[in-house]
mmCIF file of C-alpha atoms in Angstrom:
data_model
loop_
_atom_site.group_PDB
_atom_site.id
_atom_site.type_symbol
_atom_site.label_atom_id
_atom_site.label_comp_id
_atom_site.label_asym_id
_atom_site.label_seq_id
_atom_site.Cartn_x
_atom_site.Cartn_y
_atom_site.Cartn_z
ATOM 1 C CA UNK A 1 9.975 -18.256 7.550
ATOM 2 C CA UNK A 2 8.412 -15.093 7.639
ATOM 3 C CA UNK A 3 5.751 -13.802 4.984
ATOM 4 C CA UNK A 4 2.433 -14.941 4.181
ATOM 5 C CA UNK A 5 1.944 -18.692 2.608
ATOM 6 C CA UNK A 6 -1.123 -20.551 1.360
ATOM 7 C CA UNK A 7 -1.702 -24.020 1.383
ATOM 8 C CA UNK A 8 -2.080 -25.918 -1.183
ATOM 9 C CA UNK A 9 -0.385 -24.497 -4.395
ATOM 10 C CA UNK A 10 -2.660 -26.851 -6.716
ATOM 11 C CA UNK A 11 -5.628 -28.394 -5.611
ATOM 12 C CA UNK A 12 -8.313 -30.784 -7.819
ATOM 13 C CA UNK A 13 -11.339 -31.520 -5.892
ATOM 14 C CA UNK A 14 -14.757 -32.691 -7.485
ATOM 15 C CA UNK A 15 -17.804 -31.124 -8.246
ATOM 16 C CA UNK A 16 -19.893 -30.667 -4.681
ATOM 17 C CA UNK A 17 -17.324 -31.156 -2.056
ATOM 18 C CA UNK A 18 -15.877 -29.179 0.404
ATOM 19 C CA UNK A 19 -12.259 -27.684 0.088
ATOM 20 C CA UNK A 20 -10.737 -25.435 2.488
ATOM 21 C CA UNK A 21 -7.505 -23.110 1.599
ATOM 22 C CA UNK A 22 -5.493 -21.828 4.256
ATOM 23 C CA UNK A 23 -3.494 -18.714 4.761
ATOM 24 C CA UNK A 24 -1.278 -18.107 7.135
ATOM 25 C CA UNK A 25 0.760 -14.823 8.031
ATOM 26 C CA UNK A 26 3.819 -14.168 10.449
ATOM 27 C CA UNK A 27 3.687 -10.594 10.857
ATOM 28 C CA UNK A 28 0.558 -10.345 12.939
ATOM 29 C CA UNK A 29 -0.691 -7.980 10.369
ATOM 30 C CA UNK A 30 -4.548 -7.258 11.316
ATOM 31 C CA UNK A 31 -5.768 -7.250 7.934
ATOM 32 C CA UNK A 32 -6.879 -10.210 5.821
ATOM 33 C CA UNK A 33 -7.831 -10.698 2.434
ATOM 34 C CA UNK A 34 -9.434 -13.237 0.231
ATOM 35 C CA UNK A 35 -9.485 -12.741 -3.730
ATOM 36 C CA UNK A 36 -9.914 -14.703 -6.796
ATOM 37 C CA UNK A 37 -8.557 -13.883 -10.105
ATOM 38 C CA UNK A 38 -10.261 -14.687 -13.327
ATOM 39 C CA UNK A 39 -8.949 -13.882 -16.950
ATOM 40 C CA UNK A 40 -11.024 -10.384 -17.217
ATOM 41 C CA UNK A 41 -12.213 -9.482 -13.683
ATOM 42 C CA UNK A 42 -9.035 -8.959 -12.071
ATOM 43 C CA UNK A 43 -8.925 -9.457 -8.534
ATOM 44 C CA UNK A 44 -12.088 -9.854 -6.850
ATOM 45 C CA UNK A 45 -12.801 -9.397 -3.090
ATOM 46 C CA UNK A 46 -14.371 -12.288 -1.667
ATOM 47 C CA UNK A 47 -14.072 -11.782 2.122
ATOM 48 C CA UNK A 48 -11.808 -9.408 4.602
ATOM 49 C CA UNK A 49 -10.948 -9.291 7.899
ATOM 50 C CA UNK A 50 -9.771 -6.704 10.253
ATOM 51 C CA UNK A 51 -9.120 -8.873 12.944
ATOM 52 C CA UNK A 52 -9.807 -12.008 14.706
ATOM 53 C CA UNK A 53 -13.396 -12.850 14.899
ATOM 54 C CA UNK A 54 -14.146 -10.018 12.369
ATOM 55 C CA UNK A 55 -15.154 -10.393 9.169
ATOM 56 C CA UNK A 56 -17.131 -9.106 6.422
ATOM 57 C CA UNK A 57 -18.514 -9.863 2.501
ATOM 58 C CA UNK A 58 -16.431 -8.777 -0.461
ATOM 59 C CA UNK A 59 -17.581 -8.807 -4.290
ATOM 60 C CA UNK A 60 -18.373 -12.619 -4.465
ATOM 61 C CA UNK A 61 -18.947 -14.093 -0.921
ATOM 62 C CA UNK A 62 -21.454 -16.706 -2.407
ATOM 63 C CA UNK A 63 -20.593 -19.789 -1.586
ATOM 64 C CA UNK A 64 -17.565 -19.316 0.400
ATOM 65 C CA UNK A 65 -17.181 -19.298 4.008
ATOM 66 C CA UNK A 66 -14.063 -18.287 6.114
ATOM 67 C CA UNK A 67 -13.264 -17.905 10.078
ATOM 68 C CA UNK A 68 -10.317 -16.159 11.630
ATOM 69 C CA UNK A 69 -9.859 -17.257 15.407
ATOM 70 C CA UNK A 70 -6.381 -16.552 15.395
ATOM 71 C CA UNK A 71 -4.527 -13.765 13.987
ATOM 72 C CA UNK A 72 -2.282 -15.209 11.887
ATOM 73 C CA UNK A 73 -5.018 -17.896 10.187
ATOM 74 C CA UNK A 74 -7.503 -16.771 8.044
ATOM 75 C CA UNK A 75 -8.861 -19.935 5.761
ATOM 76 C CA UNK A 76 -11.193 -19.791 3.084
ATOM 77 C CA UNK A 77 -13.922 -22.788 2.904
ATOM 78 C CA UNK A 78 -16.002 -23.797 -0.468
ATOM 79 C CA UNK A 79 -18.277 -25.605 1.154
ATOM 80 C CA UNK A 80 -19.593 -27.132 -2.007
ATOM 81 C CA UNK A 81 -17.246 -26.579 -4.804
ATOM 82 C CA UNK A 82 -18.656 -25.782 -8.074
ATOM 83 C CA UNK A 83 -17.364 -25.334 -11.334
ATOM 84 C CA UNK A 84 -17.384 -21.706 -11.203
ATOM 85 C CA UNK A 85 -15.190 -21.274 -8.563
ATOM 86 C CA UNK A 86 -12.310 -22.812 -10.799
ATOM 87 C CA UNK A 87 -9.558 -19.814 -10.076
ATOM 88 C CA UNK A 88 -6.074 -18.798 -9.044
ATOM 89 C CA UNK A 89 -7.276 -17.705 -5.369
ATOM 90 C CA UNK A 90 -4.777 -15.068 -3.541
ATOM 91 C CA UNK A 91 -4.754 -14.808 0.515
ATOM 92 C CA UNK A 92 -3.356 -10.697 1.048
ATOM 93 C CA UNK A 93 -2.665 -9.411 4.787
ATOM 94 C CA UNK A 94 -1.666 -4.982 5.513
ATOM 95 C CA UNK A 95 -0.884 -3.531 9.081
ATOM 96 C CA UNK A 96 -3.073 -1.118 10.304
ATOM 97 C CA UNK A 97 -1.320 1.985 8.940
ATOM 98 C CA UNK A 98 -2.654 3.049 5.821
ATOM 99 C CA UNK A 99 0.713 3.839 3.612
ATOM 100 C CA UNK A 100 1.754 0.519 3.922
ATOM 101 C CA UNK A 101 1.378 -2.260 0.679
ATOM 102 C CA UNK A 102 -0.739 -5.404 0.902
ATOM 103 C CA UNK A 103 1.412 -8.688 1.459
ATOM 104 C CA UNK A 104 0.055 -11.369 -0.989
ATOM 105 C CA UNK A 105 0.538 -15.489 -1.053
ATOM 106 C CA UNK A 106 1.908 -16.914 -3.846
ATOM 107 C CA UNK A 107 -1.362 -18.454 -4.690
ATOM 108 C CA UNK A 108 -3.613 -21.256 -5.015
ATOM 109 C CA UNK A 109 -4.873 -22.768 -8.489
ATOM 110 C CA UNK A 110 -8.430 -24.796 -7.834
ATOM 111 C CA UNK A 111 -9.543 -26.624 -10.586
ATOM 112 C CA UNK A 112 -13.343 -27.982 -9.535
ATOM 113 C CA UNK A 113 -14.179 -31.024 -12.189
ATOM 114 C CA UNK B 1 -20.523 -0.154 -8.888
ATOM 115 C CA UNK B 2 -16.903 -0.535 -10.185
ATOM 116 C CA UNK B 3 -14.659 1.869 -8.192
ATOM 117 C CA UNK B 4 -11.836 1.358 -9.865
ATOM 118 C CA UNK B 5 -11.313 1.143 -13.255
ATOM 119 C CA UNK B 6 -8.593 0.371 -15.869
ATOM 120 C CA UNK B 7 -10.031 0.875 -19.327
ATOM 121 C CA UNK B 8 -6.812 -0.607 -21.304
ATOM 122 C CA UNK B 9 -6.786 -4.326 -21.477
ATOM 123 C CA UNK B 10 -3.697 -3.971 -23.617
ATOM 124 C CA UNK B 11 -0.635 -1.739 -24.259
ATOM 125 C CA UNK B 12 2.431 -2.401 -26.039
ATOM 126 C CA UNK B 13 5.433 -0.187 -25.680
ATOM 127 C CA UNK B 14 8.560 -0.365 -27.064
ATOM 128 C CA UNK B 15 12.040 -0.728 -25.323
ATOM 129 C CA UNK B 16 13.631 2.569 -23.495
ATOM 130 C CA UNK B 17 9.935 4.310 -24.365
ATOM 131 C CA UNK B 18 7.896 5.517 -21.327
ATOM 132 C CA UNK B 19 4.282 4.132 -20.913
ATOM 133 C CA UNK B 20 1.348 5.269 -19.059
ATOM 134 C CA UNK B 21 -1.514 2.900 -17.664
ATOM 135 C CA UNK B 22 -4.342 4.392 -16.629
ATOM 136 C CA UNK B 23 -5.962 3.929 -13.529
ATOM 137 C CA UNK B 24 -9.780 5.708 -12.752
ATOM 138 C CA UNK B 25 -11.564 5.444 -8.857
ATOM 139 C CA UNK B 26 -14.277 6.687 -6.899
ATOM 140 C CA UNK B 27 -14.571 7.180 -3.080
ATOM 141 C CA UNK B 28 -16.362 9.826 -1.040
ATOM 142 C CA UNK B 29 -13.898 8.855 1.792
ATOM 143 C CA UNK B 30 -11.118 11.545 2.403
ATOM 144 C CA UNK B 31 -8.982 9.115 3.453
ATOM 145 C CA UNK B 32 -7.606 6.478 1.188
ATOM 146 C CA UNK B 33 -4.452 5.376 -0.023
ATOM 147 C CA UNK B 34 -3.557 3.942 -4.269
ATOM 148 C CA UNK B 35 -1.428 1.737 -5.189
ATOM 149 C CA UNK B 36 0.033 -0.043 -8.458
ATOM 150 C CA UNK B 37 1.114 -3.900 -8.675
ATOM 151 C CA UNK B 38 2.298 -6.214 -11.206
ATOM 152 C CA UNK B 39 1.847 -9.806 -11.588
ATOM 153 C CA UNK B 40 4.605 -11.203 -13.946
ATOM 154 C CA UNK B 41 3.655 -14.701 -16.055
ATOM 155 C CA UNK B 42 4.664 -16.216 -13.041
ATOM 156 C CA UNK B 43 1.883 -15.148 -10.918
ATOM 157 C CA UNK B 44 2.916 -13.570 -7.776
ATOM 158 C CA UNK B 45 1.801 -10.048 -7.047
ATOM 159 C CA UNK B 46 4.837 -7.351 -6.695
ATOM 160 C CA UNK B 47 4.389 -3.531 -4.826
ATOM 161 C CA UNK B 48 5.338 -0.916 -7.034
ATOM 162 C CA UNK B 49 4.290 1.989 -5.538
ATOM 163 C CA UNK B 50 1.918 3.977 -3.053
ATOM 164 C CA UNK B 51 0.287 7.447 -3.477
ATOM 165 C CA UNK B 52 -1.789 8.885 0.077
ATOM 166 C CA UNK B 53 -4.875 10.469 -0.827
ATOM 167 C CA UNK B 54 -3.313 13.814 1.206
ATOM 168 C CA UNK B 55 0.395 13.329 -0.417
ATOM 169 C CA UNK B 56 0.930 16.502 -1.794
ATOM 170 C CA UNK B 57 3.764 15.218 -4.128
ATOM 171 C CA UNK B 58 3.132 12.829 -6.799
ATOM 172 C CA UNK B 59 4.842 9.677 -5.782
ATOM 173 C CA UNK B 60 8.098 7.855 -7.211
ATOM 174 C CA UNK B 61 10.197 4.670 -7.231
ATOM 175 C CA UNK B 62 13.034 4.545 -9.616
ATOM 176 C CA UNK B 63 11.540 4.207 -12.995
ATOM 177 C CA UNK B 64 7.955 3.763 -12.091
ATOM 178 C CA UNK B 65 6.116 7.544 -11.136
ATOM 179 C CA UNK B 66 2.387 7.898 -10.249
ATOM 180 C CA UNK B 67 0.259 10.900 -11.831
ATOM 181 C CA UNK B 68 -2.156 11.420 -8.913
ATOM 182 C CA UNK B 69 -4.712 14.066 -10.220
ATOM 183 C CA UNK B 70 -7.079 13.991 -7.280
ATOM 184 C CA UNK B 71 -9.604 16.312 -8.404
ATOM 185 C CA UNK B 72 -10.470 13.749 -11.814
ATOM 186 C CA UNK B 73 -9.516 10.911 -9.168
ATOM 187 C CA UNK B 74 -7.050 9.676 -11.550
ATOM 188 C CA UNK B 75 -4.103 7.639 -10.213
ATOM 189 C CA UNK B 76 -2.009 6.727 -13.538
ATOM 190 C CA UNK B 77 1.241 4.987 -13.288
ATOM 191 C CA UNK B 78 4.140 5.970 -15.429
ATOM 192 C CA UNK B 79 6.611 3.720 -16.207
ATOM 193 C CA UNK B 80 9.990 5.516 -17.471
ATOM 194 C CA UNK B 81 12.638 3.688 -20.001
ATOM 195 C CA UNK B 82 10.758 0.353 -20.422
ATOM 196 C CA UNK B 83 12.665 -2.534 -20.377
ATOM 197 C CA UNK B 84 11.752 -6.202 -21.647
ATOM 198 C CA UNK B 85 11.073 -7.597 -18.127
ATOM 199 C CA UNK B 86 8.424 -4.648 -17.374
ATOM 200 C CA UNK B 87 6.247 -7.129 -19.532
ATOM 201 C CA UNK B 88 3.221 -8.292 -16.885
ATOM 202 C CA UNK B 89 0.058 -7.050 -15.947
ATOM 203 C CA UNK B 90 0.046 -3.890 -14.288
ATOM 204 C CA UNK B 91 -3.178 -4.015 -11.342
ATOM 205 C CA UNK B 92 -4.074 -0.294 -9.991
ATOM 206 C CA UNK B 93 -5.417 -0.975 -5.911
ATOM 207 C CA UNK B 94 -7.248 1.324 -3.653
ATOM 208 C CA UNK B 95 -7.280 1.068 0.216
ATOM 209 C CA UNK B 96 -10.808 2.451 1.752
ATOM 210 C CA UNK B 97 -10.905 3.530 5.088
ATOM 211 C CA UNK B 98 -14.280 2.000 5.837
ATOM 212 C CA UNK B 99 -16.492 2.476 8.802
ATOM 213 C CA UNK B 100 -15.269 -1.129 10.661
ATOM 214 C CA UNK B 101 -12.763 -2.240 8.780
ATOM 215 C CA UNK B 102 -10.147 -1.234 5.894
ATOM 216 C CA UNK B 103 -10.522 -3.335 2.518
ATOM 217 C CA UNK B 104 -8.865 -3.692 -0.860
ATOM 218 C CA UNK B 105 -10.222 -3.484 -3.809
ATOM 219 C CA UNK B 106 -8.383 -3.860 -7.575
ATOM 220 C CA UNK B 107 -9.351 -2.975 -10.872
ATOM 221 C CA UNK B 108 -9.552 -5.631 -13.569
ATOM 222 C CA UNK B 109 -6.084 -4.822 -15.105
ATOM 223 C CA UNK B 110 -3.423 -3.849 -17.819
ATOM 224 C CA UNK B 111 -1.660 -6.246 -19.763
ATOM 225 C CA UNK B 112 1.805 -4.767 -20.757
ATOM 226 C CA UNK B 113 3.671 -5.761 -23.438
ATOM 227 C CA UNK B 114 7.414 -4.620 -24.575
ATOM 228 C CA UNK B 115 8.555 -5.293 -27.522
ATOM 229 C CA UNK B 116 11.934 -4.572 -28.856
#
């Protein structure tokens, strides 16, 4: 199917272990996005990329990590979850040309414990 | 520094009235682009509409309009005729042409509520 999907929809995971969310988008779009929303912040920027192998820090990088070999795959690694980063996290992808909307997942809920 | 920013948390509206949400940002690039989304209880994130920081013409889509006033770098969204379902929170986006890369960036939101 075509779009952009994240993987998983719900995930639980402890307090100090890794957890990776994926993203994956069909259109070959060049830019990816990482965000968390929190009740009062909005969406924050955690990491973009503008293409494979290139990426930089958003608003809240701490703690997170993410790679983007391929195109299509940009995943987003806690690499030791804390409490804190409890959130609904949203994977976003845009084509180069500038009058064109950001494509967003549908989503994934973390819930650190 | 916040660059953009959406000073109503709340607004209620009632049905067939016309709201505006207002939307604040700052960028010394020439080039960006604005743009308004809603996020309905159910979560997922829905394009409303775009405004180019060199469109001459405020933008429009149907019932929603955008009141770019460049100069005050205000990008407010109108919504005409409000219906029940317009009830969501209303995100105002700005796209920065940055020196490697493009990014994203949202203020913190506008929950709208219409009531009958």
């Amino acid at each position: 199917d075509a779009g952009i999907t994240q993987s998983p929809r719900y995930k639980i995971t402890e307090t100090g272990r890794q957890v990776t969310l994926m993203c994956h988008q069909t259109w070959s779009h060049s830019y990816m996005f990482w965000y968390r929303q929190d009740l009062g912040h909005g969406l924050r920027l955690i990491y973009y990329s503008a293409a494979a192998d290139i990426t930089d820090k958003g608003e809240v990088p701490d703690g997170y990590v993410v790679s983007r070999s391929k195109t299509e795959n940009f995943p987003l690694t806690l690499e030791s979850a804390t409490r804190s980063q409890t959130s609904v996290y949203f994977c976003a992808s845009f084509p180069t040309a500038m009058n064109t909307e950001a494509f967003f997942g549908q989503g994934t809920r973390l819930t650190v414990v | 520094a916040q660059k953009i920013t959406q000073t109503q948390p709340g607004m209620f509206v009632q049905e067939k009235e016309a709201v505006t949400l207002d939307c604040t940002y700052d960028t010394s690039d020439p080039s960006y682009g604005l743009f308004w989304y809603k996020q309905p209880s159910s979560g997922e994130m829905i394009f409303l509409i775009y405004q180019g920081s060199y469109d001459q013409q405020n933008a429009t889509e149907g019932r929603y309009s955008l009141n770019f006033q460049k100069a005050r770098k205000s990008a407010n969204l109108v919504i005409s005729a409000s219906q029940l379902g317009d009830s969501a929170m209303y995100f105002c986006a700005m796209r920065e042409a940055g020196a490697n890369t493009d990014k994203l960036i949202f203020g913190t939101g506008t929950r709208l509520q219409v009531f009958p």
